[in-house]
Short mmCIF file of C-alpha atoms in Angstrom, two decimals:
data_model
loop_
_atom_site.label_atom_id
_atom_site.label_comp_id
_atom_site.label_asym_id
_atom_site.label_seq_id
_atom_site.Cartn_x
_atom_site.Cartn_y
_atom_site.Cartn_z
CA UNK P 1 19.35 102.10 91.62
CA UNK P 2 22.17 100.57 89.86
CA UNK P 3 23.68 97.16 89.65
CA UNK P 4 28.16 97.40 91.17
CA UNK P 5 29.11 96.11 88.32
CA UNK P 6 32.33 95.40 90.95
CA UNK P 7 35.01 95.18 87.55
CA UNK P 8 37.62 95.86 90.26
CA UNK P 9 37.10 92.38 91.75
CA UNK P 10 36.30 91.16 88.30
CA UNK P 11 40.22 92.24 87.33
CA UNK P 12 41.88 90.95 90.65
CA UNK P 13 39.84 87.14 91.37
CA UNK P 14 38.84 86.78 87.62
CA UNK P 15 35.33 86.31 88.03
CA UNK P 16 32.81 88.76 89.38
CA UNK P 17 31.12 88.04 92.48
CA UNK P 18 27.65 88.08 91.86
CA UNK P 19 28.04 85.35 89.06
CA UNK P 20 30.32 83.42 91.48
CA UNK P 21 27.27 84.26 93.93
CA UNK P 22 25.33 83.09 91.47
CA UNK P 23 26.92 79.09 90.83
CA UNK P 24 27.73 78.65 93.98
CA UNK P 25 23.57 79.27 94.77
CA UNK P 26 22.21 77.54 91.52
CA UNK P 27 24.19 74.30 92.94
CA UNK P 28 23.94 74.04 96.07
CA UNK P 29 19.99 74.34 95.67
CA UNK P 30 19.93 71.62 93.15
CA UNK P 31 21.66 69.77 96.12
CA UNK P 32 18.55 70.04 97.94
CA UNK P 33 16.17 68.70 94.81
CA UNK P 34 18.05 66.16 93.93
CA UNK P 35 18.17 64.93 97.54
CA UNK P 36 14.74 65.36 98.12
CA UNK P 37 13.99 63.64 95.40
CA UNK P 38 16.17 61.19 96.49
CA UNK P 39 14.26 60.45 100.07
CA UNK P 40 11.23 60.14 98.35
CA UNK P 41 11.65 57.53 96.66
CA UNK P 42 14.20 56.44 99.66
CA UNK P 43 10.63 56.23 101.39
CA UNK P 44 7.88 55.15 98.45
CA UNK P 45 10.29 51.37 98.46
CA UNK P 46 10.16 50.85 102.23
CA UNK P 47 6.83 51.67 101.53
CA UNK P 48 6.83 48.96 98.71
CA UNK P 49 7.18 46.50 101.55
CA UNK P 50 4.91 47.27 104.00
CA UNK P 51 1.53 46.38 100.75
CA UNK P 52 -0.82 47.06 104.18
CA UNK P 53 -0.74 50.25 104.76
CA UNK P 54 -2.61 53.15 103.02
CA UNK P 55 -0.03 56.08 102.79
CA UNK P 56 -0.52 56.67 98.86
CA UNK P 57 2.04 57.97 97.15
CA UNK P 58 0.36 61.31 96.40
CA UNK P 59 0.51 61.60 100.09
CA UNK P 60 4.31 60.77 99.57
CA UNK P 61 4.49 63.34 96.79
CA UNK P 62 3.17 66.43 100.00
CA UNK P 63 4.84 65.90 102.33
CA UNK P 64 8.14 66.20 99.90
CA UNK P 65 6.81 69.13 98.54
CA UNK P 66 5.75 70.66 102.09
CA UNK P 67 8.99 70.26 103.29
CA UNK P 68 11.14 71.05 100.12
CA UNK P 69 8.71 74.52 100.46
CA UNK P 70 9.79 75.42 103.64
CA UNK P 71 13.98 74.46 102.72
CA UNK P 72 13.79 76.23 100.12
CA UNK P 73 12.84 79.78 101.57
CA UNK P 74 15.38 79.34 104.30
CA UNK P 75 17.70 78.42 102.20
CA UNK P 76 17.33 81.41 100.40
CA UNK P 77 17.29 83.86 102.96
CA UNK P 78 19.81 82.22 104.58
CA UNK P 79 21.84 81.89 101.36
CA UNK P 80 20.89 85.97 100.68
CA UNK P 81 21.97 86.73 103.62
CA UNK P 82 25.95 85.22 103.40
CA UNK P 83 25.76 86.29 100.22
CA UNK P 84 25.87 89.67 101.73
CA UNK P 85 28.25 89.51 104.08
CA UNK P 86 30.85 87.76 101.23
CA UNK P 87 29.39 90.57 98.87
CA UNK P 88 30.89 93.32 101.48
CA UNK P 89 33.42 91.83 102.41
CA UNK P 90 35.65 89.04 101.29
CA UNK P 91 35.01 89.09 97.30
CA UNK P 92 35.15 92.97 97.02
CA UNK P 93 38.24 95.02 96.72
CA UNK P 94 37.66 98.87 99.08
CA UNK P 95 37.61 101.74 97.41
CA UNK P 96 41.04 103.07 99.15
CA UNK P 97 42.55 100.28 97.73
CA UNK P 98 44.74 99.79 94.47
CA UNK P 99 46.07 96.72 92.69
CA UNK P 100 49.63 96.62 93.01
CA UNK P 101 49.48 95.54 89.50
CA UNK P 102 47.95 99.94 89.08
CA UNK P 103 51.08 101.75 91.05
CA UNK P 104 52.08 103.20 88.07
CA UNK P 105 48.44 105.37 87.82
CA UNK P 106 49.52 105.68 91.57
CA UNK P 107 52.66 106.63 90.54
CA UNK P 108 52.26 108.74 86.87
CA UNK P 109 48.91 109.90 86.74
CA UNK P 110 49.72 112.20 84.01
CA UNK P 111 46.52 114.41 82.61
CA UNK P 112 46.85 115.28 78.38
CA UNK P 113 48.63 117.43 78.49
CA UNK P 114 51.75 116.50 80.04
CA UNK P 115 51.43 113.54 78.24
CA UNK P 116 51.71 115.60 75.12
CA UNK P 117 54.44 117.76 76.76
CA UNK P 118 56.52 114.67 76.88
CA UNK P 119 55.72 112.65 73.86
CA UNK P 120 56.44 116.39 72.58
CA UNK P 121 59.74 116.54 74.33
CA UNK P 122 60.94 113.49 72.91
CA UNK P 123 60.44 113.89 69.51
CA UNK P 124 62.59 117.56 70.11
CA UNK P 125 65.60 115.70 71.60
CA UNK P 126 65.43 113.18 68.52
CA UNK P 127 65.63 116.79 65.85
CA UNK P 128 68.56 117.72 68.26
CA UNK P 129 70.55 114.38 68.15
CA UNK P 130 69.99 113.65 64.33
CA UNK P 131 70.92 117.90 63.86
CA UNK P 132 74.00 116.99 66.19
CA UNK P 133 75.22 114.10 64.59
CA UNK P 134 74.90 114.73 60.63
CA UNK P 135 77.05 118.21 62.72
CA UNK P 136 78.97 115.76 63.33
CA UNK P 137 79.17 114.11 60.19
CA UNK P 138 79.79 116.33 58.27
CA UNK P 139 83.29 117.93 60.54
CA UNK P 140 84.92 115.01 60.09
CA UNK P 141 84.52 114.82 56.50
CA UNK P 142 86.34 118.64 57.21
CA UNK P 143 89.03 116.52 57.99
CA UNK P 144 89.51 113.73 56.12
CA UNK P 145 89.04 117.04 53.87
CA UNK P 146 91.42 118.79 55.75
CA UNK P 147 94.30 115.46 55.63
CA UNK P 148 94.14 115.06 52.18
CA UNK P 149 94.93 118.53 50.96
CA UNK P 150 97.80 119.17 54.10
CA UNK P 151 99.35 116.60 52.00
CA UNK P 152 99.31 118.71 49.11
CA UNK P 153 100.82 121.31 50.21
CA UNK P 154 103.10 120.09 52.24
CA UNK P 155 104.69 117.94 50.24
CA UNK P 156 104.90 121.14 47.45
CA UNK P 157 106.74 122.95 51.15
CA UNK P 158 109.10 119.27 50.90
CA UNK P 159 109.68 120.16 47.18
CA UNK P 160 111.29 123.56 48.07
CA UNK P 161 113.21 122.44 50.50
CA UNK P 162 114.02 120.12 48.09
CA UNK P 163 115.28 122.53 45.61
CA UNK P 164 117.15 124.33 48.53
CA UNK P 165 119.23 121.13 49.20
CA UNK P 166 119.89 121.26 46.76
CA UNK P 167 121.82 124.78 45.59
CA UNK P 168 123.28 123.86 49.63
CA UNK P 169 124.55 120.24 47.61
CA UNK P 170 126.23 122.28 44.88
CA UNK P 171 127.29 125.66 47.27
CA UNK P 172 126.24 127.66 44.81
CA UNK P 173 123.53 129.83 47.03
CA UNK P 174 122.92 132.03 44.53
CA UNK P 175 121.30 129.67 42.92
CA UNK P 176 118.30 130.71 43.28
CA UNK P 177 119.80 133.98 43.02
CA UNK P 178 120.59 134.12 39.01
CA UNK P 179 117.36 131.57 38.19
CA UNK P 180 116.15 134.76 40.23
CA UNK P 181 117.79 136.70 37.42
CA UNK P 182 117.22 134.85 34.76
CA UNK P 183 113.85 134.80 35.30
CA UNK P 184 113.24 139.04 35.40
CA UNK P 185 115.61 138.43 32.44
CA UNK P 186 113.68 136.15 30.38
CA UNK P 187 111.17 138.99 32.01
CA UNK P 188 113.04 141.75 29.83
CA UNK P 189 113.71 140.55 27.19
CA UNK P 190 110.16 139.01 26.80
CA UNK P 191 109.59 143.15 27.35
CA UNK P 192 111.72 143.85 24.88
CA UNK P 193 111.07 142.50 21.97
CA UNK P 194 107.48 143.15 22.29
CA UNK P 195 108.99 146.65 21.76
CA UNK P 196 111.02 145.78 19.18
CA UNK P 197 107.74 144.56 17.34
CA UNK P 198 106.02 147.59 18.16
CA UNK P 199 108.30 149.63 16.72
CA UNK P 200 108.84 147.59 13.49
CA UNK P 201 105.34 147.56 12.99
CA UNK P 202 105.41 151.46 13.33
CA UNK P 203 107.85 151.49 10.28
CA UNK P 204 106.30 149.32 8.14
CA UNK P 205 103.62 151.53 8.30
CA UNK P 206 105.22 154.99 7.70
CA UNK P 207 107.03 153.18 4.97
CA UNK P 208 103.98 151.99 3.03
CA UNK P 209 102.85 156.03 3.39
CA UNK P 210 105.36 157.58 2.33
CA UNK K 1 42.66 86.76 132.28
CA UNK K 2 45.38 89.80 132.76
CA UNK K 3 47.73 91.48 130.25
CA UNK K 4 50.97 93.68 130.62
CA UNK K 5 50.37 94.55 127.13
CA UNK K 6 52.19 92.17 126.08
CA UNK K 7 50.80 90.44 122.29
CA UNK K 8 49.52 92.93 120.27
CA UNK K 9 45.20 92.46 119.97
CA UNK K 10 44.37 89.36 116.94
CA UNK K 11 44.13 91.09 113.52
CA UNK K 12 41.40 90.97 112.35
CA UNK K 13 40.16 87.88 110.22
CA UNK K 14 41.24 87.31 107.29
CA UNK K 15 39.02 86.99 104.78
CA UNK K 16 39.75 83.30 104.24
CA UNK K 17 38.47 82.15 107.42
CA UNK K 18 35.23 85.19 106.81
CA UNK K 19 34.79 83.05 104.54
CA UNK K 20 34.26 79.77 106.07
CA UNK K 21 32.96 80.68 108.89
CA UNK K 22 29.91 82.47 106.71
CA UNK K 23 29.74 79.31 104.85
CA UNK K 24 29.47 77.30 108.17
CA UNK K 25 27.56 79.75 109.85
CA UNK K 26 24.95 78.96 106.63
CA UNK K 27 24.99 75.30 107.26
CA UNK K 28 24.08 75.29 110.70
CA UNK K 29 21.20 77.71 110.07
CA UNK K 30 20.27 75.69 107.71
CA UNK K 31 20.47 72.96 109.04
CA UNK K 32 18.38 74.25 112.22
CA UNK K 33 15.85 74.90 109.78
CA UNK K 34 15.10 71.14 108.47
CA UNK K 35 14.97 69.74 111.90
CA UNK K 36 14.13 66.69 112.69
CA UNK K 37 11.03 67.77 114.89
CA UNK K 38 9.85 69.63 110.54
CA UNK K 39 10.91 67.22 108.62
CA UNK K 40 8.95 63.80 110.61
CA UNK K 41 6.22 66.50 110.68
CA UNK K 42 6.01 66.81 106.86
CA UNK K 43 6.27 63.35 106.60
CA UNK K 44 3.65 62.74 109.17
CA UNK K 45 2.30 58.72 107.91
CA UNK K 46 5.47 57.64 106.67
CA UNK K 47 7.07 59.05 110.46
CA UNK K 48 3.93 57.08 112.57
CA UNK K 49 4.79 54.05 110.77
CA UNK K 50 8.39 53.39 111.11
CA UNK K 51 10.54 56.38 113.34
CA UNK K 52 13.30 54.60 113.24
CA UNK K 53 13.70 54.87 109.42
CA UNK K 54 11.81 58.36 109.23
CA UNK K 55 14.80 59.44 111.38
CA UNK K 56 17.44 57.42 109.49
CA UNK K 57 16.89 58.38 105.90
CA UNK K 58 16.84 62.72 108.13
CA UNK K 59 20.44 61.56 109.08
CA UNK K 60 21.14 61.34 106.00
CA UNK K 61 19.31 63.44 104.37
CA UNK K 62 21.77 66.06 106.29
CA UNK K 63 24.92 64.76 106.12
CA UNK K 64 24.19 63.93 102.15
CA UNK K 65 22.95 67.87 102.44
CA UNK K 66 25.85 68.78 104.54
CA UNK K 67 28.76 66.97 102.58
CA UNK K 68 27.06 68.12 98.98
CA UNK K 69 27.35 71.84 100.19
CA UNK K 70 30.37 71.35 101.30
CA UNK K 71 32.31 69.47 98.51
CA UNK K 72 30.64 72.49 95.66
CA UNK K 73 32.17 75.31 97.89
CA UNK K 74 35.88 73.75 98.23
CA UNK K 75 36.27 73.68 94.43
CA UNK K 76 34.58 76.64 93.70
CA UNK K 77 37.69 77.69 95.96
CA UNK K 78 39.63 75.69 94.14
CA UNK K 79 39.09 76.50 90.63
CA UNK K 80 39.05 80.36 91.77
CA UNK K 81 42.46 80.17 94.04
CA UNK K 82 40.09 81.37 96.76
CA UNK K 83 42.88 80.34 99.69
CA UNK K 84 46.32 82.11 97.59
CA UNK K 85 43.31 85.09 95.92
CA UNK K 86 42.57 86.47 100.33
CA UNK K 87 44.55 85.89 101.55
CA UNK K 88 46.51 88.58 98.93
CA UNK K 89 44.30 90.94 99.42
CA UNK K 90 44.33 90.96 102.49
CA UNK K 91 47.65 91.92 102.70
CA UNK K 92 47.20 94.73 99.37
CA UNK K 93 44.16 95.43 101.93
CA UNK K 94 46.69 95.76 105.37
CA UNK K 95 49.21 97.67 103.34
CA UNK K 96 46.77 100.92 102.46
CA UNK K 97 44.82 100.81 105.80
CA UNK K 98 46.99 104.01 105.46
CA UNK K 99 45.33 105.79 102.33
CA UNK K 100 42.12 108.04 102.86
CA UNK K 101 41.55 108.88 100.22
CA UNK K 102 40.09 106.70 96.87
CA UNK K 103 42.25 105.26 95.20
CA UNK K 104 42.63 105.06 91.40
CA UNK K 105 39.97 103.04 89.15
CA UNK K 106 39.77 102.22 85.73
CA UNK K 107 38.37 105.13 83.61
CA UNK K 108 36.56 102.59 81.32
CA UNK K 109 38.78 103.95 78.47
CA UNK K 110 41.48 102.52 77.05
CA UNK K 111 43.76 105.49 75.63
CA UNK K 112 43.58 107.50 79.27
CA UNK K 113 44.99 104.52 80.51
CA UNK K 114 47.27 103.66 79.48
CA UNK K 115 49.25 106.17 79.39
CA UNK K 116 50.32 106.17 82.61
CA UNK K 117 50.97 102.81 81.59
CA UNK K 118 53.63 104.10 79.30
CA UNK K 119 55.34 107.25 80.65
CA UNK K 120 57.99 105.44 82.19
CA UNK K 121 58.83 104.02 79.75
CA UNK K 122 59.42 107.38 78.01
CA UNK K 123 60.67 109.06 81.29
CA UNK K 124 63.60 106.59 80.45
CA UNK K 125 63.86 106.92 76.92
CA UNK K 126 63.72 110.58 77.67
CA UNK K 127 66.75 110.77 80.28
CA UNK K 128 68.62 107.78 77.38
CA UNK K 129 68.59 110.61 74.61
CA UNK K 130 69.06 113.89 77.05
CA UNK K 131 72.98 111.62 77.87
CA UNK K 132 73.51 110.60 74.13
CA UNK K 133 72.81 114.50 73.14
CA UNK K 134 74.97 115.39 75.40
CA UNK K 135 77.46 112.66 74.68
CA UNK K 136 77.39 113.97 70.87
CA UNK K 137 77.74 117.29 71.76
CA UNK K 138 80.74 117.68 73.15
CA UNK K 139 81.73 114.78 70.63
CA UNK K 140 81.21 116.83 68.03
CA UNK K 141 82.71 119.53 69.86
CA UNK K 142 86.07 118.46 69.92
CA UNK K 143 86.12 117.59 66.34
CA UNK K 144 84.98 121.61 65.76
CA UNK K 145 87.97 122.31 67.24
CA UNK K 146 90.65 119.77 65.75
CA UNK K 147 88.90 121.24 62.01
CA UNK K 148 89.97 125.35 62.65
CA UNK K 149 93.06 123.62 64.01
CA UNK K 150 93.64 122.16 60.67
CA UNK K 151 91.86 125.24 58.86
CA UNK K 152 94.87 127.29 60.54
CA UNK K 153 97.79 124.89 60.15
CA UNK K 154 96.66 125.16 56.75
CA UNK K 155 96.32 128.47 56.89
CA UNK K 156 99.63 128.82 57.12
CA UNK K 157 100.82 125.84 55.15
CA UNK K 158 100.03 127.53 52.53
CA UNK K 159 101.68 131.15 53.61
CA UNK K 160 105.09 128.96 53.68
CA UNK K 161 104.67 128.22 50.16
CA UNK K 162 103.83 132.27 49.31
CA UNK K 163 106.56 132.39 50.96
CA UNK K 164 108.88 129.89 49.32
CA UNK K 165 107.54 131.08 46.01
CA UNK K 166 108.78 135.12 46.42
CA UNK K 167 111.81 133.74 47.58
CA UNK K 168 112.18 131.87 44.48
CA UNK K 169 110.89 134.39 42.24
#
């Protein structure tokens, strides 16, 4: 016969029902014994006032024991019945009842696998978020770089536009052409110089050979 | 007594009521068992000597016993806050009256039981993560658009500069 530990009831009441019953039983029993002792001592005292009577304290003690034994038997029987009723009807939680504090177990009965899956999903989301966050940082870094580059390029463009304006102001729209002509001529000159150099080298060679 | 189907039948007595009744019954029956006849019978010699005294002593004994027992019960009720707990439990049981299946009970293994307690928090966390992830993705999409546009612009500028350069050669 297994003993029901009534652990769920203990969770609710803050004490084990059986312990409570035991405490009450011991207390009641103590009172019963106490009262009987008081009765006995009162009777004995009264007897002192009757020195002539032949009743000995021993007899009184016997009487007390008799009555107490009788009371104890009934007491145990009655208490046992009371305890049974209290443990079944009052200090118990029916099997179909869930305490409000345990509601989550009814709402979210997750198995080990389901729980693990949920945790995995969360880790996955965290990884994705971190990836997105660093991607965002990289994008913003490029945006900053672009700003700098754009500024430089725009400066160069402005410089060109500045040149153009100067030409226009001084009415030399062919300044561009003359500039272009100059650079071309400079190049031609360089080519001619190279030619001359090579020719003179050849001549010097010839002279030596001759 | 005839009803027109008026007020509903009184509800079954609550735990507090049952408790009180059971204790009273116990006392009643105990007192009945420890009757005066029984008492006087046990203390026959004294009873023969002093019948009135016997009666008086018995009455006091019974009265004192009942008082002590009732006080003890009251103390137990006060210490355990039983009135409140009984009423509360009655309500909880009433609310569960349509539940036929046995309810959950602690498994005794904390690791198992704590899972369900954590689930609501994990679910909240998951939905939060989903939300911020979506926001971040949206944000990045917009920034990526700007970056692409920026690259186009830079390419454009580079082309313009090349054109100018050629014009000046």
